[in-house]
JSON list of C-alpha atoms in Angstrom, two decimals:
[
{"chain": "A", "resi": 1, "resn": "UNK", "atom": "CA", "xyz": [-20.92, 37.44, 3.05]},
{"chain": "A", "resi": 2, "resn": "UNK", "atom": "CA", "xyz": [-17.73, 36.10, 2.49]},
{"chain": "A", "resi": 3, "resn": "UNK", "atom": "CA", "xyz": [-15.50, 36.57, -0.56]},
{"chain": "A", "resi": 4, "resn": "UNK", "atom": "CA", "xyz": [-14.13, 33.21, -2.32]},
{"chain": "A", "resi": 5, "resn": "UNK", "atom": "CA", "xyz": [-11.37, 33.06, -5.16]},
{"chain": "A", "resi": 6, "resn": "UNK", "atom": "CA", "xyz": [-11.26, 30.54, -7.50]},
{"chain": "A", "resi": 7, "resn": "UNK", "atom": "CA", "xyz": [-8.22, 30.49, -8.96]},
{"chain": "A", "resi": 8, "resn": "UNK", "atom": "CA", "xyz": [-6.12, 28.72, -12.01]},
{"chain": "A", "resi": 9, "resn": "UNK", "atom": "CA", "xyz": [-2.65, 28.18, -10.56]},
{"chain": "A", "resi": 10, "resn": "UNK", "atom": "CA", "xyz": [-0.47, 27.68, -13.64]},
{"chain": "A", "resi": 11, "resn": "UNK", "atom": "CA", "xyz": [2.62, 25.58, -13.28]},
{"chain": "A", "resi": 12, "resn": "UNK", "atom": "CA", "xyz": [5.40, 27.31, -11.77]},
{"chain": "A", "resi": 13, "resn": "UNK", "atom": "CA", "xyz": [3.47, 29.47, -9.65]},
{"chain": "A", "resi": 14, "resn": "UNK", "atom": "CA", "xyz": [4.06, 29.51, -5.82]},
{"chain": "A", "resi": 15, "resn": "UNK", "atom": "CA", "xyz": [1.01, 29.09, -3.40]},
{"chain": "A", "resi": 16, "resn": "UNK", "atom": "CA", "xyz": [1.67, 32.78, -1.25]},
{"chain": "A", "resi": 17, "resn": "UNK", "atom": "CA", "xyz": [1.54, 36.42, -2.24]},
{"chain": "A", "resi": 18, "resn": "UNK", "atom": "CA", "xyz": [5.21, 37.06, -1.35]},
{"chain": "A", "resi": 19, "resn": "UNK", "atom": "CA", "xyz": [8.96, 35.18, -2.38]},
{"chain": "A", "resi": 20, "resn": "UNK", "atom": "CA", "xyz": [11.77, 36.86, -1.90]},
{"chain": "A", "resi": 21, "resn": "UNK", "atom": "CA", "xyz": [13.66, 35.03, -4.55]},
{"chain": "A", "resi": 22, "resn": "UNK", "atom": "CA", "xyz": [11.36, 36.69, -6.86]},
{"chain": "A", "resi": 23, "resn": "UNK", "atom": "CA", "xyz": [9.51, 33.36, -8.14]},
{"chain": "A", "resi": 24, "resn": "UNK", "atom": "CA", "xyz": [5.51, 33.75, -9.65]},
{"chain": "A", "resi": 25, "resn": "UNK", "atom": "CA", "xyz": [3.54, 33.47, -6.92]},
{"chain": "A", "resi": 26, "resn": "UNK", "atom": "CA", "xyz": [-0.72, 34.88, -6.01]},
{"chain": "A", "resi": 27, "resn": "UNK", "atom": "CA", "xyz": [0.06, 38.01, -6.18]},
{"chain": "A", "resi": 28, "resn": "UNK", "atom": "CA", "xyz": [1.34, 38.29, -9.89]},
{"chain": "A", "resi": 29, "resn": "UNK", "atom": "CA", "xyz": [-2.43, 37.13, -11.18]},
{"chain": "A", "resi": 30, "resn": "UNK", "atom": "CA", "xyz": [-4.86, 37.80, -7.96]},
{"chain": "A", "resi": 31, "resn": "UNK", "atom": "CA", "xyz": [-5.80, 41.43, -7.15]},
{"chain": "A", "resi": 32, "resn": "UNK", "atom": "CA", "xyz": [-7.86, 40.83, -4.51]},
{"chain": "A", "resi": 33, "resn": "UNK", "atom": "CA", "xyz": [-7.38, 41.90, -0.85]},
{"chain": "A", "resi": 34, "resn": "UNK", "atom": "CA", "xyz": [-7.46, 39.94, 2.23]},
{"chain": "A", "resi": 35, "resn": "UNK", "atom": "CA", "xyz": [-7.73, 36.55, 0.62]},
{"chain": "A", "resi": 36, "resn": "UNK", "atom": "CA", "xyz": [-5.99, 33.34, 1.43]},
{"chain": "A", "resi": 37, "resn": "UNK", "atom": "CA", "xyz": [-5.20, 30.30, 0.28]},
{"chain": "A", "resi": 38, "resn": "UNK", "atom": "CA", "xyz": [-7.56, 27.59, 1.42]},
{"chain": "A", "resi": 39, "resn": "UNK", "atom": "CA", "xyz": [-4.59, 24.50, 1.12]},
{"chain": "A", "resi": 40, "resn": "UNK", "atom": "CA", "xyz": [-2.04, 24.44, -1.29]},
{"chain": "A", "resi": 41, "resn": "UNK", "atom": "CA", "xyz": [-0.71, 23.53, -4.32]},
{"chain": "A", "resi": 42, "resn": "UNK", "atom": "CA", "xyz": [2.69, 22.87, -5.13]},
{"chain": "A", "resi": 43, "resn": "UNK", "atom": "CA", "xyz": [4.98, 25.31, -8.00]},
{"chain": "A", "resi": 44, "resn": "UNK", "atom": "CA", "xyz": [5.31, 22.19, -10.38]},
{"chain": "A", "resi": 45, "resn": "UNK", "atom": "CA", "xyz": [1.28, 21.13, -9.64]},
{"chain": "A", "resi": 46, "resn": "UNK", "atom": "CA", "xyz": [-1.61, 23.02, -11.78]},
{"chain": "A", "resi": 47, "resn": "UNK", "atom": "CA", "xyz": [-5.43, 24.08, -11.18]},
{"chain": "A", "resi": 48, "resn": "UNK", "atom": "CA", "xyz": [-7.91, 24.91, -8.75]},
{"chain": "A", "resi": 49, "resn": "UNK", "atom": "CA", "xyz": [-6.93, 26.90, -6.05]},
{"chain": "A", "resi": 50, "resn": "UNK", "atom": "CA", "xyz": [-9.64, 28.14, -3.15]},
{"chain": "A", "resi": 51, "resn": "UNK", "atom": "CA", "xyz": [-8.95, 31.21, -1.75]},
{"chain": "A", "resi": 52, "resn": "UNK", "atom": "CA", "xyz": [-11.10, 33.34, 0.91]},
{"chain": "A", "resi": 53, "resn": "UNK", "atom": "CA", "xyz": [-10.94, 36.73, 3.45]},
{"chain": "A", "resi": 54, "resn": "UNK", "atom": "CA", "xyz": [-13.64, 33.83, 5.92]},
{"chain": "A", "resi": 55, "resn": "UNK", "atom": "CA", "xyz": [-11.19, 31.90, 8.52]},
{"chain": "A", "resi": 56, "resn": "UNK", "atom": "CA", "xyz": [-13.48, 29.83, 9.41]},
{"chain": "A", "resi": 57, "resn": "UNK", "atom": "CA", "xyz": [-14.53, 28.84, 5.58]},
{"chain": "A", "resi": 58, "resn": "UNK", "atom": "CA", "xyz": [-10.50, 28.55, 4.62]},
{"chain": "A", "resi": 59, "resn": "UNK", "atom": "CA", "xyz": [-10.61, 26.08, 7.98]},
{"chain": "A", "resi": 60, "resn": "UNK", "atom": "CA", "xyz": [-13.73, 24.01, 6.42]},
{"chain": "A", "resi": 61, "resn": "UNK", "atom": "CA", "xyz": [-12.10, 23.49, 3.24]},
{"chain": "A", "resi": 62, "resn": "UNK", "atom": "CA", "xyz": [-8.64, 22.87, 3.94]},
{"chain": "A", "resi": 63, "resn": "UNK", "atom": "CA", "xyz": [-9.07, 20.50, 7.31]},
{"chain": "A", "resi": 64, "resn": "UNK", "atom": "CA", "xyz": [-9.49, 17.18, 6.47]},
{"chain": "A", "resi": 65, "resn": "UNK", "atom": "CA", "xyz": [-11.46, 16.38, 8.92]},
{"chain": "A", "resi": 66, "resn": "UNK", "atom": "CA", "xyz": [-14.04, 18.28, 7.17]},
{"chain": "A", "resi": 67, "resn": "UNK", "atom": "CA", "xyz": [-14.12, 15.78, 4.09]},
{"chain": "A", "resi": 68, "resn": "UNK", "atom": "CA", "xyz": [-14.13, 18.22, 1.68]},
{"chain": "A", "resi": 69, "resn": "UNK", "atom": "CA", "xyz": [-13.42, 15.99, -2.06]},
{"chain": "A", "resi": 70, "resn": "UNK", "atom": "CA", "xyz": [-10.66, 17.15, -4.22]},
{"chain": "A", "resi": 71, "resn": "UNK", "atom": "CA", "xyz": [-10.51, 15.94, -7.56]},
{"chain": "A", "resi": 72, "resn": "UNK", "atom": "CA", "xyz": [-6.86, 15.74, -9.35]},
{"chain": "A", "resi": 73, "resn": "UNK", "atom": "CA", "xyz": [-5.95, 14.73, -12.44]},
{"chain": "A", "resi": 74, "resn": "UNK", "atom": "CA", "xyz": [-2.94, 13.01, -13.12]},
{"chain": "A", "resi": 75, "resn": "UNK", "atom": "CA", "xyz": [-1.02, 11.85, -15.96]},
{"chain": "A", "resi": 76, "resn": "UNK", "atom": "CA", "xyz": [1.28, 9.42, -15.24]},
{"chain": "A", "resi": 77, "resn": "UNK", "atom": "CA", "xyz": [3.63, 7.24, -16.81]},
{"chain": "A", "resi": 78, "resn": "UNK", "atom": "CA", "xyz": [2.83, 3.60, -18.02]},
{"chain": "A", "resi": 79, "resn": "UNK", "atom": "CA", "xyz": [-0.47, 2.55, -18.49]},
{"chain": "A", "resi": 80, "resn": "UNK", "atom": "CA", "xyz": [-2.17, 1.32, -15.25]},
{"chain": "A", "resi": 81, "resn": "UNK", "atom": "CA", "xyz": [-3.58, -1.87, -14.50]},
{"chain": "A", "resi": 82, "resn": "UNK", "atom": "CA", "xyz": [-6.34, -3.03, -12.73]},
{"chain": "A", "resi": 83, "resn": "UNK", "atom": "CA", "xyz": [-4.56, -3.61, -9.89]},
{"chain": "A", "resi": 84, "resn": "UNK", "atom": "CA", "xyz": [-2.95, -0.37, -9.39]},
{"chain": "A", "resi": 85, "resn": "UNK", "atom": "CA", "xyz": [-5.85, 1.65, -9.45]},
{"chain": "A", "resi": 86, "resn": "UNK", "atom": "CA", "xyz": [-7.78, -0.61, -6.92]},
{"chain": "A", "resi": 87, "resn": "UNK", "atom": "CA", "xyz": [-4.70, 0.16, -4.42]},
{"chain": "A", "resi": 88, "resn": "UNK", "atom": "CA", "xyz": [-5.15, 3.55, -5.20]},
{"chain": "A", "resi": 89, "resn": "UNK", "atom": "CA", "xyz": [-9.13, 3.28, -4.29]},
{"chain": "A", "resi": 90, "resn": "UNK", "atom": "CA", "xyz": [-7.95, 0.99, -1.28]},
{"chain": "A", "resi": 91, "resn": "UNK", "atom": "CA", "xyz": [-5.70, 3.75, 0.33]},
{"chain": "A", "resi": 92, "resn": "UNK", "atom": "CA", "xyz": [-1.32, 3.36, 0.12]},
{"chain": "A", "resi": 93, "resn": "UNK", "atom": "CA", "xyz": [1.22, 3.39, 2.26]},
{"chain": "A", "resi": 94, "resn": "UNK", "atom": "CA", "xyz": [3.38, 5.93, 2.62]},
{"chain": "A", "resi": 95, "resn": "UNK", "atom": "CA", "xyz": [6.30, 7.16, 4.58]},
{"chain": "A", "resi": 96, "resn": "UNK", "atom": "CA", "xyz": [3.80, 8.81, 7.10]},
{"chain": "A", "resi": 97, "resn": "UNK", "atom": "CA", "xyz": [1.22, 6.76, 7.38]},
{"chain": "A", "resi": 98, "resn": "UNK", "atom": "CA", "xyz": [-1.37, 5.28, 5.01]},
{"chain": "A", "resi": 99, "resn": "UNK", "atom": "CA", "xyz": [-3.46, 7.13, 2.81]},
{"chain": "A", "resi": 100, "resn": "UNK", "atom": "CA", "xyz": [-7.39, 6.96, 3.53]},
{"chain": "A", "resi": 101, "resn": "UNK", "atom": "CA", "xyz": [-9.46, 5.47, 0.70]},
{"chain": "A", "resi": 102, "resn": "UNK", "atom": "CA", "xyz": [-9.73, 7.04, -2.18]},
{"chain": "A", "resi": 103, "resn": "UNK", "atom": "CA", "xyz": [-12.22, 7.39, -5.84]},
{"chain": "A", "resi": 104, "resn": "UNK", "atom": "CA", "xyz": [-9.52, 6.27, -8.37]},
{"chain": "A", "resi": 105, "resn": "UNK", "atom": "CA", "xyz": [-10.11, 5.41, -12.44]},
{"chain": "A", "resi": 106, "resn": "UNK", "atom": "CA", "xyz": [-8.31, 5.56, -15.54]},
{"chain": "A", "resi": 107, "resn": "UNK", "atom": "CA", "xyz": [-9.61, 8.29, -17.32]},
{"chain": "A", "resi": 108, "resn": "UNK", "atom": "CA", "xyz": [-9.36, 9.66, -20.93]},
{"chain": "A", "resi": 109, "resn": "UNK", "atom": "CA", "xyz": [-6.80, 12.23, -21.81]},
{"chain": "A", "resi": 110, "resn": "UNK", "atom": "CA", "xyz": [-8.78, 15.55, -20.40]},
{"chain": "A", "resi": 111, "resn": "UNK", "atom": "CA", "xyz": [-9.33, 18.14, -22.94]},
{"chain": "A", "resi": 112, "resn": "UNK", "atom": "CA", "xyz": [-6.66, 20.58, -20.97]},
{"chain": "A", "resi": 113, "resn": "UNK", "atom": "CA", "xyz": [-4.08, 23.93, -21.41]},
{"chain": "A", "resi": 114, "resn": "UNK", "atom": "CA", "xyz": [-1.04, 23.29, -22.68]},
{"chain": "A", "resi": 115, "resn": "UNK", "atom": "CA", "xyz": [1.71, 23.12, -20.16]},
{"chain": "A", "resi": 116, "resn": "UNK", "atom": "CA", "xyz": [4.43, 25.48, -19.74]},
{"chain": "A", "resi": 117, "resn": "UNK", "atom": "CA", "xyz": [6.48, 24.11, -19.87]},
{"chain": "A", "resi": 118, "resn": "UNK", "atom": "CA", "xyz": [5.49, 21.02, -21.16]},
{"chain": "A", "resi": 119, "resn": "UNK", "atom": "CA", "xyz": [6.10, 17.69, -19.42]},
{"chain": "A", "resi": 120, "resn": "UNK", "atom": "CA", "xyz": [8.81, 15.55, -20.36]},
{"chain": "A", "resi": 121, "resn": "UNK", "atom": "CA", "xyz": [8.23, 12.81, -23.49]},
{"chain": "A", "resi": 122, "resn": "UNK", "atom": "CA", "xyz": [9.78, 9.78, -24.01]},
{"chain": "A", "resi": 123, "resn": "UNK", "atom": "CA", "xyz": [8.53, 7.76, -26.73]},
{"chain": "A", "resi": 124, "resn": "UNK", "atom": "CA", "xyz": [8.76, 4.17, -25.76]},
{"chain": "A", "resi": 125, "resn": "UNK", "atom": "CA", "xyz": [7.25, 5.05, -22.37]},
{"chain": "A", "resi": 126, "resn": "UNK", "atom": "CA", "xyz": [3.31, 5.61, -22.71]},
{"chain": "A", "resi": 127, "resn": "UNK", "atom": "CA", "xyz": [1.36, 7.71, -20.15]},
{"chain": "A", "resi": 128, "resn": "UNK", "atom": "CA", "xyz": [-2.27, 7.48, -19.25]},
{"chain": "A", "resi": 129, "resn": "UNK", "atom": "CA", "xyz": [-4.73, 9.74, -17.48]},
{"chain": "A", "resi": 130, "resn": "UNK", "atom": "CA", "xyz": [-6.49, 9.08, -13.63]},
{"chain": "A", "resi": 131, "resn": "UNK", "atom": "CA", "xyz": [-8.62, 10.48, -11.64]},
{"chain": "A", "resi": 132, "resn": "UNK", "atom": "CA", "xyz": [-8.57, 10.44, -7.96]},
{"chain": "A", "resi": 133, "resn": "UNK", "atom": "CA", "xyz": [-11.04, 12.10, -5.53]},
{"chain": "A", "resi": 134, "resn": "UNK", "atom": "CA", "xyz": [-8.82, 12.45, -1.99]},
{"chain": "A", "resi": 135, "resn": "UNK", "atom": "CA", "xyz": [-10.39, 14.09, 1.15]},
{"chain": "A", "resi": 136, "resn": "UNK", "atom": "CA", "xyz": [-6.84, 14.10, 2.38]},
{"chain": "A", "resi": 137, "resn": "UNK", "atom": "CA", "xyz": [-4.35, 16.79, 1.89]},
{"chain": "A", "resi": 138, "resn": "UNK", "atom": "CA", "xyz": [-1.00, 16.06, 2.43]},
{"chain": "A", "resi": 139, "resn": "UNK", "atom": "CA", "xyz": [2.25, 17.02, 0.97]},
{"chain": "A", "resi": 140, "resn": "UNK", "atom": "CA", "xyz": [2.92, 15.81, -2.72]},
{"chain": "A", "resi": 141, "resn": "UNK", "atom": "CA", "xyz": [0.05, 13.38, -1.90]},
{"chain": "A", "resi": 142, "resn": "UNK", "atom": "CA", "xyz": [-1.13, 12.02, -5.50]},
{"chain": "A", "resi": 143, "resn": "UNK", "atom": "CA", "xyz": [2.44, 11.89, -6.79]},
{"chain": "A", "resi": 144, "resn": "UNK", "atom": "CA", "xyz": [3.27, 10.08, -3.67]},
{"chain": "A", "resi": 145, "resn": "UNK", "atom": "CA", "xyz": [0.24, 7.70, -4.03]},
{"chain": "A", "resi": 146, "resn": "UNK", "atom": "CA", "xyz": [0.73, 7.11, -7.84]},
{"chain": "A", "resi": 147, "resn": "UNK", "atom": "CA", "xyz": [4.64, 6.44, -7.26]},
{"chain": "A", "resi": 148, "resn": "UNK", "atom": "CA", "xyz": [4.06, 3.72, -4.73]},
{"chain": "A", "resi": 149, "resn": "UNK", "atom": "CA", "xyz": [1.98, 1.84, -7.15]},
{"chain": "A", "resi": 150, "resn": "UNK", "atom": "CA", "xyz": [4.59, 2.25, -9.90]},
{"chain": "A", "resi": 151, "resn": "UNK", "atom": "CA", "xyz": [3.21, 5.24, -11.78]},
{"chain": "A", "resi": 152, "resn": "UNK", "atom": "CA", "xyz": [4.98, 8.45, -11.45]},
{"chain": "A", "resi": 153, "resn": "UNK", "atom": "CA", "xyz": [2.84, 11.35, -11.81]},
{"chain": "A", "resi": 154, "resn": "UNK", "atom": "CA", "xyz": [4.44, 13.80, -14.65]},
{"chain": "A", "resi": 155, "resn": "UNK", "atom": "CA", "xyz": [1.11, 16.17, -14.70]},
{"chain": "A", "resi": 156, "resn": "UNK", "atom": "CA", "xyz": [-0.61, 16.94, -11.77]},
{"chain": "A", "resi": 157, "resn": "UNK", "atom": "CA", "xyz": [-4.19, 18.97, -12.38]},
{"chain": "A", "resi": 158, "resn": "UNK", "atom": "CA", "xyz": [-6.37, 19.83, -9.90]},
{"chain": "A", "resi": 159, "resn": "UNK", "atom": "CA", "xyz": [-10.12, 19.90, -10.98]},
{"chain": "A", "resi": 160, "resn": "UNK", "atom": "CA", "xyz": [-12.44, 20.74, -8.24]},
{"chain": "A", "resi": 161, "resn": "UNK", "atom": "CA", "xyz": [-12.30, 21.06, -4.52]},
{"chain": "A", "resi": 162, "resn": "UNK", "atom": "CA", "xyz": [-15.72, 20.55, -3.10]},
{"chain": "A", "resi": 163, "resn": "UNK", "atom": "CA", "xyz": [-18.64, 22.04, -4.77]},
{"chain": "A", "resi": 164, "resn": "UNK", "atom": "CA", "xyz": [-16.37, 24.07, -7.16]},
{"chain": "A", "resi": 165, "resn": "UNK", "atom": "CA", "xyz": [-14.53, 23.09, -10.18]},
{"chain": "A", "resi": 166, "resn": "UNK", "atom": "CA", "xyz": [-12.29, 24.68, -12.83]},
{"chain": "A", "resi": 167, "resn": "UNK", "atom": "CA", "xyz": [-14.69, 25.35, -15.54]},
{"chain": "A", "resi": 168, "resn": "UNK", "atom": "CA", "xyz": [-14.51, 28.32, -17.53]},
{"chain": "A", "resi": 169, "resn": "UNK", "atom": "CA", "xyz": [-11.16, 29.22, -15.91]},
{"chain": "A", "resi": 170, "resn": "UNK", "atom": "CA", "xyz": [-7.98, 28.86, -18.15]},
{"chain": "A", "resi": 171, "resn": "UNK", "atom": "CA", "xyz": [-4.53, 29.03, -16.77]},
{"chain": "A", "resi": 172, "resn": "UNK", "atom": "CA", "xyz": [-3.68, 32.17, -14.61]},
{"chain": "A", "resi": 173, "resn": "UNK", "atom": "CA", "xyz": [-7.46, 33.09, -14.51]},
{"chain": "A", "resi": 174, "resn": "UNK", "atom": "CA", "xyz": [-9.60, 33.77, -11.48]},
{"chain": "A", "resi": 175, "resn": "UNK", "atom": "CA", "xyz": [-13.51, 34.69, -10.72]},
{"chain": "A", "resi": 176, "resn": "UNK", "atom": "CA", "xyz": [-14.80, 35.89, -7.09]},
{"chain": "A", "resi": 177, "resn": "UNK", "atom": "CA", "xyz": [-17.54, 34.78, -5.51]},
{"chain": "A", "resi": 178, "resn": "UNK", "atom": "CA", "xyz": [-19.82, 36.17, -3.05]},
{"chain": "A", "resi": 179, "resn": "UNK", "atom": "CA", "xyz": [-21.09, 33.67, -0.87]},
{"chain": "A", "resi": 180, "resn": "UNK", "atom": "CA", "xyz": [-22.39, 32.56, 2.62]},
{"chain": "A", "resi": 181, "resn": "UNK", "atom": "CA", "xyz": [-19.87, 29.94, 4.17]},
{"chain": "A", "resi": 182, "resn": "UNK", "atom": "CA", "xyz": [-22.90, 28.41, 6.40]},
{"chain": "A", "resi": 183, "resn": "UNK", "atom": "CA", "xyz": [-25.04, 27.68, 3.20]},
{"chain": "A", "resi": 184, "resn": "UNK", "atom": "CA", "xyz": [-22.11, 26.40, 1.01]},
{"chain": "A", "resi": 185, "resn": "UNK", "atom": "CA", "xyz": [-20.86, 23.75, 2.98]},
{"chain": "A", "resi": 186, "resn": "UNK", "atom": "CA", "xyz": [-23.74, 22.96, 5.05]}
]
C-alpha cells in the first residue's frame, strides 16, 4: 500500500518542505513522513496538490506522458470570446513549444475560499471564470496559455488531478489515503 496526500495548497505557500528564507511551504500544514510532491504548484497558484512516499506512483502522475488530466480553474481578466477559448482547446504557442490540446470552457464563478490575499480589482475591467483540463505540466502553463490569447490569469485554482479532486478540502487542509498505485491508475 502506498500512502497519497491530498493536499489544499493555499496561496503563498511554496511546493517543498524546506526554504531557507523562511517562506510557508509543506511542511507548515503536512505532518506526514516520507511524502512528496507529485508536480508542483506555484506560491501565487492555489489547490490540489498530490503527494505520495510510492516513486513510481509520484512518476505516473506527474509525467506527462502518462496523461494524467488536471483540471484548473482560472479567473482571468476580460470576458472571453468564442474564439479564445477554441485556441485554448486547439493547443497555443508558447516560448517553448506549443501546448498539446486542451478541454477549455467558460465557466461560472466557482463557489470557492476567499483568497488571501485577494486578487487585484479594477472596476472597469470584468473577469470571467474557465476551465481547462491539461495533461501537460509545464511551468506557469495556464497563465501562459490564457496570456497568449489575451486573458491574463489573476486566480489560478487547481481542482483535480486525475481521479482526485478538491472536495471537502478547504484551504491549508489535507486527507491521506491508503491506496494501491497498480489499481488506481490502471
Amino acid at each position: 500500500m502506498a500512502t497519497l496526500v491530498l493536499f489544499n495548497k493555499p496561496h503563498g505557500v511554496l511546493t517543498r518542505f524546506t526554504d531557507e528564507a523562511g517562506r510557508a511551504t509543506l511542511a507548515d500544514h503536512i505532518p506526514v513522513p516520507n511524502v512528496y510532491p507529485c508536480g508542483r504548484l506555484d506560491a501565487d497558484s492555489e489547490g490540489l496538490l498530490v503527494l505520495t512516499d510510492d516513486g513510481r506512483l509520484q512518476h505516473r502522475l506527474s509525467d506527462p506522458r502518462h496523461k494524467q488530466p488536471k483540471t484548473y480553474w482560472a479567473q482571468v481578466e476580460g470576458i472571453p470570446d468564442a474564439a479564445a477559448i477554441a485556441r485554448l482547446a486547439a493547443g497555443v504557442d508558447l516560448r517553448d513549444g506549443p501546448t498539446a490540446p486542451a478541454r477549455a470552457r467558460v465557466m461560472a464563478p466557482p463557489a470557492l475560499w476567499e483568497r488571501d490575499p485577494p486578487i487585484r480589482f479594477r472596476a472597469a475591467i470584468p473577469t470571467a471564470w474557465i476551465e481547462l483540463v491539461i495533461h501537460e505540466g509545464r511551468n506557469r502553463q495556464v497563465r501562459r496559455m490564457t496570456a497568449a490569447v489575451g486573458f491574463p490569469t489573476l486566480r489560478l485554482v487547481r481542482w483535480s488531478v486525475g481521479p482526485w479532486d478538491l472536495e471537502g478540502l478547504g484551504p491549508g487542509q489535507w486527507r491521506s489515503l491508503g491506496i494501491d498505485p497498480d489499481r488506481v491508475l490502471a
